[in-house]
mmCIF file with all atom_site columns, C-alpha atoms in Angstrom:
data_model
loop_
_atom_site.group_PDB
_atom_site.id
_atom_site.type_symbol
_atom_site.label_atom_id
_atom_site.label_alt_id
_atom_site.label_comp_id
_atom_site.label_asym_id
_atom_site.label_entity_id
_atom_site.label_seq_id
_atom_site.pdbx_PDB_ins_code
_atom_site.Cartn_x
_atom_site.Cartn_y
_atom_site.Cartn_z
_atom_site.occupancy
_atom_site.B_iso_or_equiv
_atom_site.pdbx_formal_charge
_atom_site.auth_seq_id
_atom_site.auth_comp_id
_atom_site.auth_asym_id
_atom_site.auth_atom_id
_atom_site.pdbx_PDB_model_num
ATOM 1   C CA . MET A 1 1   ? 38.266 107.956 -30.929 1.00 0.00 ? 452 MET A CA 1
ATOM 2   C CA . LYS A 1 2   ? 42.028 108.202 -30.613 1.00 0.00 ? 453 LYS A CA 1
ATOM 3   C CA . ASP A 1 3   ? 43.630 108.375 -27.169 1.00 0.00 ? 454 ASP A CA 1
ATOM 4   C CA . ASN A 1 4   ? 45.137 111.842 -27.630 1.00 0.00 ? 455 ASN A CA 1
ATOM 5   C CA . THR A 1 5   ? 41.980 113.596 -28.781 1.00 0.00 ? 456 THR A CA 1
ATOM 6   C CA . THR A 1 6   ? 42.247 117.350 -28.267 1.00 0.00 ? 457 THR A CA 1
ATOM 7   C CA . ILE A 1 7   ? 39.933 120.348 -28.262 1.00 0.00 ? 458 ILE A CA 1
ATOM 8   C CA . SER A 1 8   ? 40.359 123.701 -29.962 1.00 0.00 ? 459 SER A CA 1
ATOM 9   C CA . ILE A 1 9   ? 38.430 126.392 -28.098 1.00 0.00 ? 460 ILE A CA 1
ATOM 10  C CA . ILE A 1 10  ? 37.187 129.068 -30.510 1.00 0.00 ? 461 ILE A CA 1
ATOM 11  C CA . ILE A 1 11  ? 36.053 132.411 -29.096 1.00 0.00 ? 462 ILE A CA 1
ATOM 12  C CA . PRO A 1 12  ? 34.722 135.089 -31.497 1.00 0.00 ? 463 PRO A CA 1
ATOM 13  C CA . VAL A 1 13  ? 35.262 138.543 -30.029 1.00 0.00 ? 464 VAL A CA 1
ATOM 14  C CA . LEU A 1 14  ? 34.567 142.203 -30.663 1.00 0.00 ? 465 LEU A CA 1
ATOM 15  C CA . ASN A 1 15  ? 35.627 144.750 -28.041 1.00 0.00 ? 466 ASN A CA 1
ATOM 16  C CA . GLU A 1 16  ? 35.831 142.348 -25.096 1.00 0.00 ? 467 GLU A CA 1
ATOM 17  C CA . GLU A 1 17  ? 38.868 143.812 -23.309 1.00 0.00 ? 468 GLU A CA 1
ATOM 18  C CA . THR A 1 18  ? 37.150 143.852 -19.920 1.00 0.00 ? 469 THR A CA 1
ATOM 19  C CA . GLN A 1 19  ? 36.787 140.084 -19.700 1.00 0.00 ? 470 GLN A CA 1
ATOM 20  C CA . ILE A 1 20  ? 38.771 138.192 -22.329 1.00 0.00 ? 471 ILE A CA 1
ATOM 21  C CA . ALA A 1 21  ? 41.944 137.758 -20.255 1.00 0.00 ? 472 ALA A CA 1
ATOM 22  C CA . ASP A 1 22  ? 39.941 136.550 -17.256 1.00 0.00 ? 473 ASP A CA 1
ATOM 23  C CA . LEU A 1 23  ? 38.073 134.079 -19.473 1.00 0.00 ? 474 LEU A CA 1
ATOM 24  C CA . ILE A 1 24  ? 41.299 132.625 -20.870 1.00 0.00 ? 475 ILE A CA 1
ATOM 25  C CA . SER A 1 25  ? 42.749 132.240 -17.368 1.00 0.00 ? 476 SER A CA 1
ATOM 26  C CA . TYR A 1 26  ? 39.508 130.599 -16.243 1.00 0.00 ? 477 TYR A CA 1
ATOM 27  C CA . LEU A 1 27  ? 39.567 128.123 -19.150 1.00 0.00 ? 478 LEU A CA 1
ATOM 28  C CA . ASN A 1 28  ? 43.142 127.127 -18.388 1.00 0.00 ? 479 ASN A CA 1
ATOM 29  C CA . GLU A 1 29  ? 42.330 126.695 -14.711 1.00 0.00 ? 480 GLU A CA 1
ATOM 30  C CA . LYS A 1 30  ? 39.205 124.600 -15.255 1.00 0.00 ? 481 LYS A CA 1
ATOM 31  C CA . SER A 1 31  ? 40.610 122.207 -17.883 1.00 0.00 ? 482 SER A CA 1
ATOM 32  C CA . SER A 1 32  ? 43.524 119.868 -18.507 1.00 0.00 ? 483 SER A CA 1
ATOM 33  C CA . SER A 1 33  ? 46.302 121.304 -20.670 1.00 0.00 ? 484 SER A CA 1
ATOM 34  C CA . SER A 1 34  ? 46.829 117.888 -22.267 1.00 0.00 ? 485 SER A CA 1
ATOM 35  C CA . GLN A 1 35  ? 43.294 117.994 -23.708 1.00 0.00 ? 486 GLN A CA 1
ATOM 36  C CA . ILE A 1 36  ? 43.252 121.596 -24.947 1.00 0.00 ? 487 ILE A CA 1
ATOM 37  C CA . ALA A 1 37  ? 45.119 122.030 -28.232 1.00 0.00 ? 488 ALA A CA 1
ATOM 38  C CA . GLU A 1 38  ? 44.753 125.812 -28.178 1.00 0.00 ? 489 GLU A CA 1
ATOM 39  C CA . ILE A 1 39  ? 42.512 128.725 -27.335 1.00 0.00 ? 490 ILE A CA 1
ATOM 40  C CA . LEU A 1 40  ? 41.767 130.641 -30.538 1.00 0.00 ? 491 LEU A CA 1
ATOM 41  C CA . VAL A 1 41  ? 40.481 134.168 -30.085 1.00 0.00 ? 492 VAL A CA 1
ATOM 42  C CA . VAL A 1 42  ? 39.064 135.326 -33.406 1.00 0.00 ? 493 VAL A CA 1
ATOM 43  C CA . ASP A 1 43  ? 38.805 139.098 -33.494 1.00 0.00 ? 494 ASP A CA 1
ATOM 44  C CA . GLY A 1 44  ? 36.323 140.853 -35.767 1.00 0.00 ? 495 GLY A CA 1
ATOM 45  C CA . GLY A 1 45  ? 37.905 144.301 -35.666 1.00 0.00 ? 496 GLY A CA 1
ATOM 46  C CA . SER A 1 46  ? 38.064 145.370 -32.023 1.00 0.00 ? 497 SER A CA 1
ATOM 47  C CA . VAL A 1 47  ? 39.029 148.999 -31.394 1.00 0.00 ? 498 VAL A CA 1
ATOM 48  C CA . ASP A 1 48  ? 39.932 148.459 -27.730 1.00 0.00 ? 499 ASP A CA 1
ATOM 49  C CA . ASN A 1 49  ? 42.667 146.314 -26.123 1.00 0.00 ? 500 ASN A CA 1
ATOM 50  C CA . THR A 1 50  ? 40.955 142.960 -26.708 1.00 0.00 ? 501 THR A CA 1
ATOM 51  C CA . VAL A 1 51  ? 43.688 141.571 -28.959 1.00 0.00 ? 502 VAL A CA 1
ATOM 52  C CA . ASP A 1 52  ? 46.601 142.542 -26.724 1.00 0.00 ? 503 ASP A CA 1
ATOM 53  C CA . SER A 1 53  ? 44.801 141.298 -23.620 1.00 0.00 ? 504 SER A CA 1
ATOM 54  C CA . ALA A 1 54  ? 44.041 137.932 -25.220 1.00 0.00 ? 505 ALA A CA 1
ATOM 55  C CA . LYS A 1 55  ? 47.559 137.569 -26.583 1.00 0.00 ? 506 LYS A CA 1
ATOM 56  C CA . ASN A 1 56  ? 49.131 138.387 -23.222 1.00 0.00 ? 507 ASN A CA 1
ATOM 57  C CA . ALA A 1 57  ? 46.856 135.795 -21.590 1.00 0.00 ? 508 ALA A CA 1
ATOM 58  C CA . GLY A 1 58  ? 48.233 133.125 -23.911 1.00 0.00 ? 509 GLY A CA 1
ATOM 59  C CA . ALA A 1 59  ? 45.607 132.813 -26.616 1.00 0.00 ? 510 ALA A CA 1
ATOM 60  C CA . VAL A 1 60  ? 46.306 132.387 -30.323 1.00 0.00 ? 511 VAL A CA 1
ATOM 61  C CA . ILE A 1 61  ? 44.970 135.447 -32.155 1.00 0.00 ? 512 ILE A CA 1
ATOM 62  C CA . LEU A 1 62  ? 43.193 135.299 -35.489 1.00 0.00 ? 513 LEU A CA 1
ATOM 63  C CA . GLN A 1 63  ? 41.668 138.301 -37.201 1.00 0.00 ? 514 GLN A CA 1
ATOM 64  C CA . THR A 1 64  ? 38.954 138.417 -39.812 1.00 0.00 ? 515 THR A CA 1
ATOM 65  C CA . GLN A 1 65  ? 35.927 140.461 -40.846 1.00 0.00 ? 516 GLN A CA 1
ATOM 66  C CA . LYS A 1 66  ? 33.244 141.284 -38.313 1.00 0.00 ? 517 LYS A CA 1
ATOM 67  C CA . GLY A 1 67  ? 30.486 138.714 -38.008 1.00 0.00 ? 518 GLY A CA 1
ATOM 68  C CA . ARG A 1 68  ? 30.428 135.750 -35.649 1.00 0.00 ? 519 ARG A CA 1
ATOM 69  C CA . ALA A 1 69  ? 29.753 133.224 -38.433 1.00 0.00 ? 520 ALA A CA 1
ATOM 70  C CA . LYS A 1 70  ? 32.819 134.432 -40.349 1.00 0.00 ? 521 LYS A CA 1
ATOM 71  C CA . GLN A 1 71  ? 34.906 134.531 -37.191 1.00 0.00 ? 522 GLN A CA 1
ATOM 72  C CA . MET A 1 72  ? 33.934 131.029 -36.098 1.00 0.00 ? 523 MET A CA 1
ATOM 73  C CA . ASN A 1 73  ? 34.514 129.589 -39.560 1.00 0.00 ? 524 ASN A CA 1
ATOM 74  C CA . GLN A 1 74  ? 37.973 131.139 -39.583 1.00 0.00 ? 525 GLN A CA 1
ATOM 75  C CA . GLY A 1 75  ? 38.695 129.632 -36.189 1.00 0.00 ? 526 GLY A CA 1
ATOM 76  C CA . ALA A 1 76  ? 37.553 126.214 -37.374 1.00 0.00 ? 527 ALA A CA 1
ATOM 77  C CA . LYS A 1 77  ? 39.699 126.495 -40.495 1.00 0.00 ? 528 LYS A CA 1
ATOM 78  C CA . MET A 1 78  ? 42.839 127.151 -38.462 1.00 0.00 ? 529 MET A CA 1
ATOM 79  C CA . ALA A 1 79  ? 42.079 124.812 -35.536 1.00 0.00 ? 530 ALA A CA 1
ATOM 80  C CA . LYS A 1 80  ? 44.489 122.002 -34.707 1.00 0.00 ? 531 LYS A CA 1
ATOM 81  C CA . GLY A 1 81  ? 42.160 120.039 -32.417 1.00 0.00 ? 532 GLY A CA 1
ATOM 82  C CA . ASP A 1 82  ? 39.933 117.108 -33.322 1.00 0.00 ? 533 ASP A CA 1
ATOM 83  C CA . ILE A 1 83  ? 36.998 118.760 -31.554 1.00 0.00 ? 534 ILE A CA 1
ATOM 84  C CA . LEU A 1 84  ? 35.872 122.359 -32.008 1.00 0.00 ? 535 LEU A CA 1
ATOM 85  C CA . TYR A 1 85  ? 34.407 124.078 -28.961 1.00 0.00 ? 536 TYR A CA 1
ATOM 86  C CA . PHE A 1 86  ? 32.676 127.376 -29.762 1.00 0.00 ? 537 PHE A CA 1
ATOM 87  C CA . LEU A 1 87  ? 32.361 129.643 -26.756 1.00 0.00 ? 538 LEU A CA 1
ATOM 88  C CA . HIS A 1 88  ? 31.051 133.185 -26.315 1.00 0.00 ? 539 HIS A CA 1
ATOM 89  C CA . ALA A 1 89  ? 33.323 135.630 -24.515 1.00 0.00 ? 540 ALA A CA 1
ATOM 90  C CA . ASP A 1 90  ? 30.785 136.139 -21.725 1.00 0.00 ? 541 ASP A CA 1
ATOM 91  C CA . THR A 1 91  ? 30.160 132.448 -20.999 1.00 0.00 ? 542 THR A CA 1
ATOM 92  C CA . LEU A 1 92  ? 31.934 130.297 -18.400 1.00 0.00 ? 543 LEU A CA 1
ATOM 93  C CA . PRO A 1 93  ? 31.876 126.505 -18.872 1.00 0.00 ? 544 PRO A CA 1
ATOM 94  C CA . PRO A 1 94  ? 31.899 124.138 -15.872 1.00 0.00 ? 545 PRO A CA 1
ATOM 95  C CA . LYS A 1 95  ? 35.055 122.752 -14.294 1.00 0.00 ? 546 LYS A CA 1
ATOM 96  C CA . ASN A 1 96  ? 36.397 119.808 -16.324 1.00 0.00 ? 547 ASN A CA 1
ATOM 97  C CA . PHE A 1 97  ? 34.340 120.882 -19.335 1.00 0.00 ? 548 PHE A CA 1
ATOM 98  C CA . ASP A 1 98  ? 36.997 119.401 -21.607 1.00 0.00 ? 549 ASP A CA 1
ATOM 99  C CA . SER A 1 99  ? 36.682 115.952 -20.036 1.00 0.00 ? 550 SER A CA 1
ATOM 100 C CA . TYR A 1 100 ? 32.886 116.083 -20.293 1.00 0.00 ? 551 TYR A CA 1
ATOM 101 C CA . ILE A 1 101 ? 33.150 116.939 -23.984 1.00 0.00 ? 552 ILE A CA 1
ATOM 102 C CA . ILE A 1 102 ? 35.703 114.236 -24.771 1.00 0.00 ? 553 ILE A CA 1
ATOM 103 C CA . SER A 1 103 ? 33.617 111.697 -22.848 1.00 0.00 ? 554 SER A CA 1
ATOM 104 C CA . ALA A 1 104 ? 30.559 112.599 -24.932 1.00 0.00 ? 555 ALA A CA 1
ATOM 105 C CA . ILE A 1 105 ? 32.547 112.255 -28.147 1.00 0.00 ? 556 ILE A CA 1
ATOM 106 C CA . SER A 1 106 ? 33.880 108.855 -26.990 1.00 0.00 ? 557 SER A CA 1
ATOM 107 C CA . GLU A 1 107 ? 30.245 107.744 -26.656 1.00 0.00 ? 558 GLU A CA 1
ATOM 108 C CA . ASN A 1 108 ? 29.740 108.498 -30.371 1.00 0.00 ? 559 ASN A CA 1
ATOM 109 C CA . HIS A 1 109 ? 28.083 111.892 -29.954 1.00 0.00 ? 560 HIS A CA 1
ATOM 110 C CA . GLU A 1 110 ? 29.491 114.117 -32.695 1.00 0.00 ? 561 GLU A CA 1
ATOM 111 C CA . SER A 1 111 ? 28.070 117.346 -31.312 1.00 0.00 ? 562 SER A CA 1
ATOM 112 C CA . GLY A 1 112 ? 26.342 118.843 -28.321 1.00 0.00 ? 563 GLY A CA 1
ATOM 113 C CA . CYS A 1 113 ? 26.265 121.553 -25.687 1.00 0.00 ? 564 CYS A CA 1
ATOM 114 C CA . PHE A 1 114 ? 25.865 122.157 -21.964 1.00 0.00 ? 565 PHE A CA 1
ATOM 115 C CA . GLN A 1 115 ? 22.804 123.260 -20.076 1.00 0.00 ? 566 GLN A CA 1
ATOM 116 C CA . MET A 1 116 ? 22.842 126.943 -19.165 1.00 0.00 ? 567 MET A CA 1
ATOM 117 C CA . ARG A 1 117 ? 22.328 129.378 -16.322 1.00 0.00 ? 568 ARG A CA 1
ATOM 118 C CA . PHE A 1 118 ? 22.375 133.167 -16.456 1.00 0.00 ? 569 PHE A CA 1
ATOM 119 C CA . ASP A 1 119 ? 24.268 135.261 -13.929 1.00 0.00 ? 570 ASP A CA 1
ATOM 120 C CA . SER A 1 120 ? 20.886 136.679 -12.932 1.00 0.00 ? 571 SER A CA 1
ATOM 121 C CA . ASN A 1 121 ? 18.028 135.575 -10.691 1.00 0.00 ? 572 ASN A CA 1
ATOM 122 C CA . HIS A 1 122 ? 15.362 137.206 -12.847 1.00 0.00 ? 573 HIS A CA 1
ATOM 123 C CA . TRP A 1 123 ? 12.432 134.793 -12.981 1.00 0.00 ? 574 TRP A CA 1
ATOM 124 C CA . LEU A 1 124 ? 12.059 134.932 -16.756 1.00 0.00 ? 575 LEU A CA 1
ATOM 125 C CA . LEU A 1 125 ? 15.740 134.196 -17.380 1.00 0.00 ? 576 LEU A CA 1
ATOM 126 C CA . ARG A 1 126 ? 15.632 131.314 -14.910 1.00 0.00 ? 577 ARG A CA 1
ATOM 127 C CA . PHE A 1 127 ? 12.525 130.031 -16.717 1.00 0.00 ? 578 PHE A CA 1
ATOM 128 C CA . PHE A 1 128 ? 14.145 130.067 -20.151 1.00 0.00 ? 579 PHE A CA 1
ATOM 129 C CA . ALA A 1 129 ? 17.418 128.638 -18.830 1.00 0.00 ? 580 ALA A CA 1
ATOM 130 C CA . TRP A 1 130 ? 15.438 125.729 -17.343 1.00 0.00 ? 581 TRP A CA 1
ATOM 131 C CA . PHE A 1 131 ? 14.420 124.656 -20.854 1.00 0.00 ? 582 PHE A CA 1
ATOM 132 C CA . THR A 1 132 ? 18.041 124.137 -21.918 1.00 0.00 ? 583 THR A CA 1
ATOM 133 C CA . LYS A 1 133 ? 17.967 120.663 -20.367 1.00 0.00 ? 584 LYS A CA 1
ATOM 134 C CA . TYR A 1 134 ? 15.595 119.497 -23.095 1.00 0.00 ? 585 TYR A CA 1
ATOM 135 C CA . ASN A 1 135 ? 17.004 118.037 -26.290 1.00 0.00 ? 586 ASN A CA 1
ATOM 136 C CA . HIS A 1 136 ? 15.079 119.961 -28.908 1.00 0.00 ? 587 HIS A CA 1
ATOM 137 C CA . LYS A 1 137 ? 16.506 122.484 -31.334 1.00 0.00 ? 588 LYS A CA 1
ATOM 138 C CA . ILE A 1 138 ? 14.056 125.184 -30.205 1.00 0.00 ? 589 ILE A CA 1
ATOM 139 C CA . CYS A 1 139 ? 15.785 125.067 -26.802 1.00 0.00 ? 590 CYS A CA 1
ATOM 140 C CA . ARG A 1 140 ? 19.242 125.674 -28.244 1.00 0.00 ? 591 ARG A CA 1
ATOM 141 C CA . GLY A 1 141 ? 21.371 128.789 -28.586 1.00 0.00 ? 592 GLY A CA 1
ATOM 142 C CA . GLY A 1 142 ? 24.982 129.857 -28.825 1.00 0.00 ? 593 GLY A CA 1
ATOM 143 C CA . ASP A 1 143 ? 25.100 130.951 -25.176 1.00 0.00 ? 594 ASP A CA 1
ATOM 144 C CA . GLN A 1 144 ? 25.032 127.269 -24.194 1.00 0.00 ? 595 GLN A CA 1
ATOM 145 C CA . SER A 1 145 ? 28.370 126.828 -26.026 1.00 0.00 ? 596 SER A CA 1
ATOM 146 C CA . LEU A 1 146 ? 28.735 124.191 -28.733 1.00 0.00 ? 597 LEU A CA 1
ATOM 147 C CA . PHE A 1 147 ? 31.105 121.314 -29.293 1.00 0.00 ? 598 PHE A CA 1
ATOM 148 C CA . ILE A 1 148 ? 31.378 119.466 -32.593 1.00 0.00 ? 599 ILE A CA 1
ATOM 149 C CA . THR A 1 149 ? 33.887 117.179 -34.225 1.00 0.00 ? 600 THR A CA 1
ATOM 150 C CA . LYS A 1 150 ? 35.922 118.812 -36.933 1.00 0.00 ? 601 LYS A CA 1
ATOM 151 C CA . ASN A 1 151 ? 34.776 116.039 -39.255 1.00 0.00 ? 602 ASN A CA 1
ATOM 152 C CA . LEU A 1 152 ? 31.083 116.827 -38.773 1.00 0.00 ? 603 LEU A CA 1
ATOM 153 C CA . PHE A 1 153 ? 31.726 120.581 -38.979 1.00 0.00 ? 604 PHE A CA 1
ATOM 154 C CA . THR A 1 154 ? 33.342 120.036 -42.386 1.00 0.00 ? 605 THR A CA 1
ATOM 155 C CA . ARG A 1 155 ? 30.587 117.709 -43.587 1.00 0.00 ? 606 ARG A CA 1
ATOM 156 C CA . ILE A 1 156 ? 27.843 120.242 -42.914 1.00 0.00 ? 607 ILE A CA 1
ATOM 157 C CA . LYS A 1 157 ? 29.978 123.102 -44.274 1.00 0.00 ? 608 LYS A CA 1
ATOM 158 C CA . GLY A 1 158 ? 30.264 125.220 -41.153 1.00 0.00 ? 609 GLY A CA 1
ATOM 159 C CA . PHE A 1 159 ? 28.354 128.345 -40.257 1.00 0.00 ? 610 PHE A CA 1
ATOM 160 C CA . ASN A 1 160 ? 26.319 130.128 -42.921 1.00 0.00 ? 611 ASN A CA 1
ATOM 161 C CA . GLU A 1 161 ? 28.037 133.510 -43.265 1.00 0.00 ? 612 GLU A CA 1
ATOM 162 C CA . ASP A 1 162 ? 24.898 135.091 -44.694 1.00 0.00 ? 613 ASP A CA 1
ATOM 163 C CA . TYR A 1 163 ? 23.586 135.184 -41.106 1.00 0.00 ? 614 TYR A CA 1
ATOM 164 C CA . ILE A 1 164 ? 24.729 138.184 -39.066 1.00 0.00 ? 615 ILE A CA 1
ATOM 165 C CA . VAL A 1 165 ? 22.319 137.177 -36.297 1.00 0.00 ? 616 VAL A CA 1
ATOM 166 C CA . PHE A 1 166 ? 20.735 133.762 -35.624 1.00 0.00 ? 617 PHE A CA 1
ATOM 167 C CA . GLU A 1 167 ? 23.876 132.073 -36.986 1.00 0.00 ? 618 GLU A CA 1
ATOM 168 C CA . ASP A 1 168 ? 24.140 129.666 -34.043 1.00 0.00 ? 619 ASP A CA 1
ATOM 169 C CA . ASN A 1 169 ? 20.516 128.570 -34.297 1.00 0.00 ? 620 ASN A CA 1
ATOM 170 C CA . GLU A 1 170 ? 20.692 128.077 -38.057 1.00 0.00 ? 621 GLU A CA 1
ATOM 171 C CA . PHE A 1 171 ? 23.839 125.968 -37.716 1.00 0.00 ? 622 PHE A CA 1
ATOM 172 C CA . ILE A 1 172 ? 22.517 123.879 -34.824 1.00 0.00 ? 623 ILE A CA 1
ATOM 173 C CA . GLY A 1 173 ? 19.323 123.283 -36.778 1.00 0.00 ? 624 GLY A CA 1
ATOM 174 C CA . ARG A 1 174 ? 21.392 121.676 -39.526 1.00 0.00 ? 625 ARG A CA 1
ATOM 175 C CA . ILE A 1 175 ? 23.214 119.550 -36.958 1.00 0.00 ? 626 ILE A CA 1
ATOM 176 C CA . TYR A 1 176 ? 19.874 118.232 -35.657 1.00 0.00 ? 627 TYR A CA 1
ATOM 177 C CA . GLU A 1 177 ? 18.904 117.304 -39.212 1.00 0.00 ? 628 GLU A CA 1
ATOM 178 C CA . LYS A 1 178 ? 22.176 115.440 -39.747 1.00 0.00 ? 629 LYS A CA 1
ATOM 179 C CA . THR A 1 179 ? 22.855 113.566 -36.522 1.00 0.00 ? 630 THR A CA 1
ATOM 180 C CA . GLY A 1 180 ? 22.079 113.228 -32.829 1.00 0.00 ? 631 GLY A CA 1
ATOM 181 C CA . PHE A 1 181 ? 22.849 116.021 -30.379 1.00 0.00 ? 632 PHE A CA 1
ATOM 182 C CA . LYS A 1 182 ? 24.113 115.545 -26.814 1.00 0.00 ? 633 LYS A CA 1
ATOM 183 C CA . ILE A 1 183 ? 23.056 117.744 -23.875 1.00 0.00 ? 634 ILE A CA 1
ATOM 184 C CA . ILE A 1 184 ? 25.710 117.427 -21.175 1.00 0.00 ? 635 ILE A CA 1
ATOM 185 C CA . PRO A 1 185 ? 24.010 117.628 -17.730 1.00 0.00 ? 636 PRO A CA 1
ATOM 186 C CA . HIS A 1 186 ? 26.309 120.337 -16.398 1.00 0.00 ? 637 HIS A CA 1
ATOM 187 C CA . HIS A 1 187 ? 25.868 124.095 -16.702 1.00 0.00 ? 638 HIS A CA 1
ATOM 188 C CA . VAL A 1 188 ? 27.663 126.945 -18.356 1.00 0.00 ? 639 VAL A CA 1
ATOM 189 C CA . GLN A 1 189 ? 27.047 130.359 -16.842 1.00 0.00 ? 640 GLN A CA 1
ATOM 190 C CA . THR A 1 190 ? 26.416 133.136 -19.317 1.00 0.00 ? 641 THR A CA 1
ATOM 191 C CA . SER A 1 191 ? 26.136 136.855 -18.774 1.00 0.00 ? 642 SER A CA 1
ATOM 192 C CA . ALA A 1 192 ? 22.752 138.563 -18.803 1.00 0.00 ? 643 ALA A CA 1
ATOM 193 C CA . ARG A 1 193 ? 24.431 141.847 -19.763 1.00 0.00 ? 644 ARG A CA 1
ATOM 194 C CA . LYS A 1 194 ? 22.354 142.327 -22.910 1.00 0.00 ? 645 LYS A CA 1
ATOM 195 C CA . TYR A 1 195 ? 19.163 141.784 -20.920 1.00 0.00 ? 646 TYR A CA 1
ATOM 196 C CA . ARG A 1 196 ? 20.309 144.348 -18.356 1.00 0.00 ? 647 ARG A CA 1
ATOM 197 C CA . GLN A 1 197 ? 21.002 146.762 -21.184 1.00 0.00 ? 648 GLN A CA 1
ATOM 198 C CA . HIS A 1 198 ? 17.684 146.406 -23.007 1.00 0.00 ? 649 HIS A CA 1
ATOM 199 C CA . GLY A 1 199 ? 15.318 145.034 -20.364 1.00 0.00 ? 650 GLY A CA 1
ATOM 200 C CA . VAL A 1 200 ? 14.576 141.340 -19.858 1.00 0.00 ? 651 VAL A CA 1
ATOM 201 C CA . ILE A 1 201 ? 11.006 141.146 -21.110 1.00 0.00 ? 652 ILE A CA 1
ATOM 202 C CA . LYS A 1 202 ? 11.572 143.529 -24.011 1.00 0.00 ? 653 LYS A CA 1
ATOM 203 C CA . LEU A 1 203 ? 14.666 141.689 -25.265 1.00 0.00 ? 654 LEU A CA 1
ATOM 204 C CA . GLN A 1 204 ? 13.151 138.231 -24.860 1.00 0.00 ? 655 GLN A CA 1
ATOM 205 C CA . TYR A 1 205 ? 10.110 139.411 -26.824 1.00 0.00 ? 656 TYR A CA 1
ATOM 206 C CA . HIS A 1 206 ? 12.309 140.560 -29.709 1.00 0.00 ? 657 HIS A CA 1
ATOM 207 C CA . PHE A 1 207 ? 14.274 137.310 -29.677 1.00 0.00 ? 658 PHE A CA 1
ATOM 208 C CA . GLY A 1 208 ? 10.973 135.473 -29.825 1.00 0.00 ? 659 GLY A CA 1
ATOM 209 C CA . VAL A 1 209 ? 9.915  137.507 -32.852 1.00 0.00 ? 660 VAL A CA 1
ATOM 210 C CA . ILE A 1 210 ? 13.201 136.652 -34.594 1.00 0.00 ? 661 ILE A CA 1
ATOM 211 C CA . HIS A 1 211 ? 12.587 132.940 -33.961 1.00 0.00 ? 662 HIS A CA 1
ATOM 212 C CA . LEU A 1 212 ? 9.046  133.284 -35.284 1.00 0.00 ? 663 LEU A CA 1
ATOM 213 C CA . LYS A 1 213 ? 10.184 135.165 -38.383 1.00 0.00 ? 664 LYS A CA 1
ATOM 214 C CA . ASN A 1 214 ? 12.729 132.444 -39.097 1.00 0.00 ? 665 ASN A CA 1
ATOM 215 C CA . PHE A 1 215 ? 10.074 129.750 -38.634 1.00 0.00 ? 666 PHE A CA 1
ATOM 216 C CA . LEU A 1 216 ? 7.822  131.583 -41.095 1.00 0.00 ? 667 LEU A CA 1
ATOM 217 C CA . GLY A 1 217 ? 10.569 131.661 -43.710 1.00 0.00 ? 668 GLY A CA 1
ATOM 218 C CA . ALA A 1 218 ? 12.339 134.993 -43.226 1.00 0.00 ? 669 ALA A CA 1
ATOM 219 C CA . GLY A 1 219 ? 15.870 135.048 -44.623 1.00 0.00 ? 670 GLY A CA 1
ATOM 220 C CA . PRO A 1 220 ? 19.069 136.213 -42.919 1.00 0.00 ? 671 PRO A CA 1
ATOM 221 C CA . ASP A 1 221 ? 18.759 139.785 -44.215 1.00 0.00 ? 672 ASP A CA 1
ATOM 222 C CA . GLN A 1 222 ? 15.210 140.142 -42.866 1.00 0.00 ? 673 GLN A CA 1
ATOM 223 C CA . LEU A 1 223 ? 16.269 138.804 -39.470 1.00 0.00 ? 674 LEU A CA 1
ATOM 224 C CA . TYR A 1 224 ? 19.188 141.211 -39.327 1.00 0.00 ? 675 TYR A CA 1
ATOM 225 C CA . ASP A 1 225 ? 17.015 144.159 -40.349 1.00 0.00 ? 676 ASP A CA 1
ATOM 226 C CA . TYR A 1 226 ? 14.669 143.426 -37.463 1.00 0.00 ? 677 TYR A CA 1
ATOM 227 C CA . TYR A 1 227 ? 17.610 143.029 -35.074 1.00 0.00 ? 678 TYR A CA 1
ATOM 228 C CA . LYS A 1 228 ? 19.100 146.354 -36.139 1.00 0.00 ? 679 LYS A CA 1
ATOM 229 C CA . LYS A 1 229 ? 15.802 148.182 -35.666 1.00 0.00 ? 680 LYS A CA 1
ATOM 230 C CA . LYS A 1 230 ? 14.736 146.623 -32.386 1.00 0.00 ? 681 LYS A CA 1
ATOM 231 C CA . ILE A 1 231 ? 17.852 145.459 -30.524 1.00 0.00 ? 682 ILE A CA 1
ATOM 232 C CA . ALA A 1 232 ? 21.154 146.810 -31.822 1.00 0.00 ? 683 ALA A CA 1
ATOM 233 C CA . LEU A 1 233 ? 22.207 150.156 -30.410 1.00 0.00 ? 684 LEU A CA 1
#
């Protein structure tokens, strides 16, 4: 690994005006500017002030069609860094996250994530977050954030844009098939806002059904149909 390895942070957004500026400020505060090539906010068609808020906070703005897979692929295409770090707008990585990532890459790990906590003390969310310390693809998800070398991202051809939901899991599954995966023993904190909106047990049940449907061979359209009927408002 070269001495001046840098990270491009890629954040797909849609109507995140209430928190995007705070997230960008947080990322700058908790990392070293010499290791962050840029913060790319990839907008999928927000109708609020997300874009202006992100721009004023210092992010580079990209715009593309709605769909996190499309947005993240666009971010990766335009990224200047050697490492791509995909982060949800409602997730906060630990202090010095950039150094942890670069250290993992220097140890020949081409991809990985952090362990996760929710901003909730609900017993079921604490239970599922506990499993994120285990290195198995069934324990993975986009809320844990994801780092990957640009080289590996290109080799496995990025996110599958056929997936409107489950895109993170499908992509990480291909990473596990291709190479090792590093779990950094520090935690990101992600928002439980969707669980508060739908109900913890109800939403976790539906997510479980989506995982089961995928395991049984359902395609991206079938997964999205279920999501639209049971989860999306």
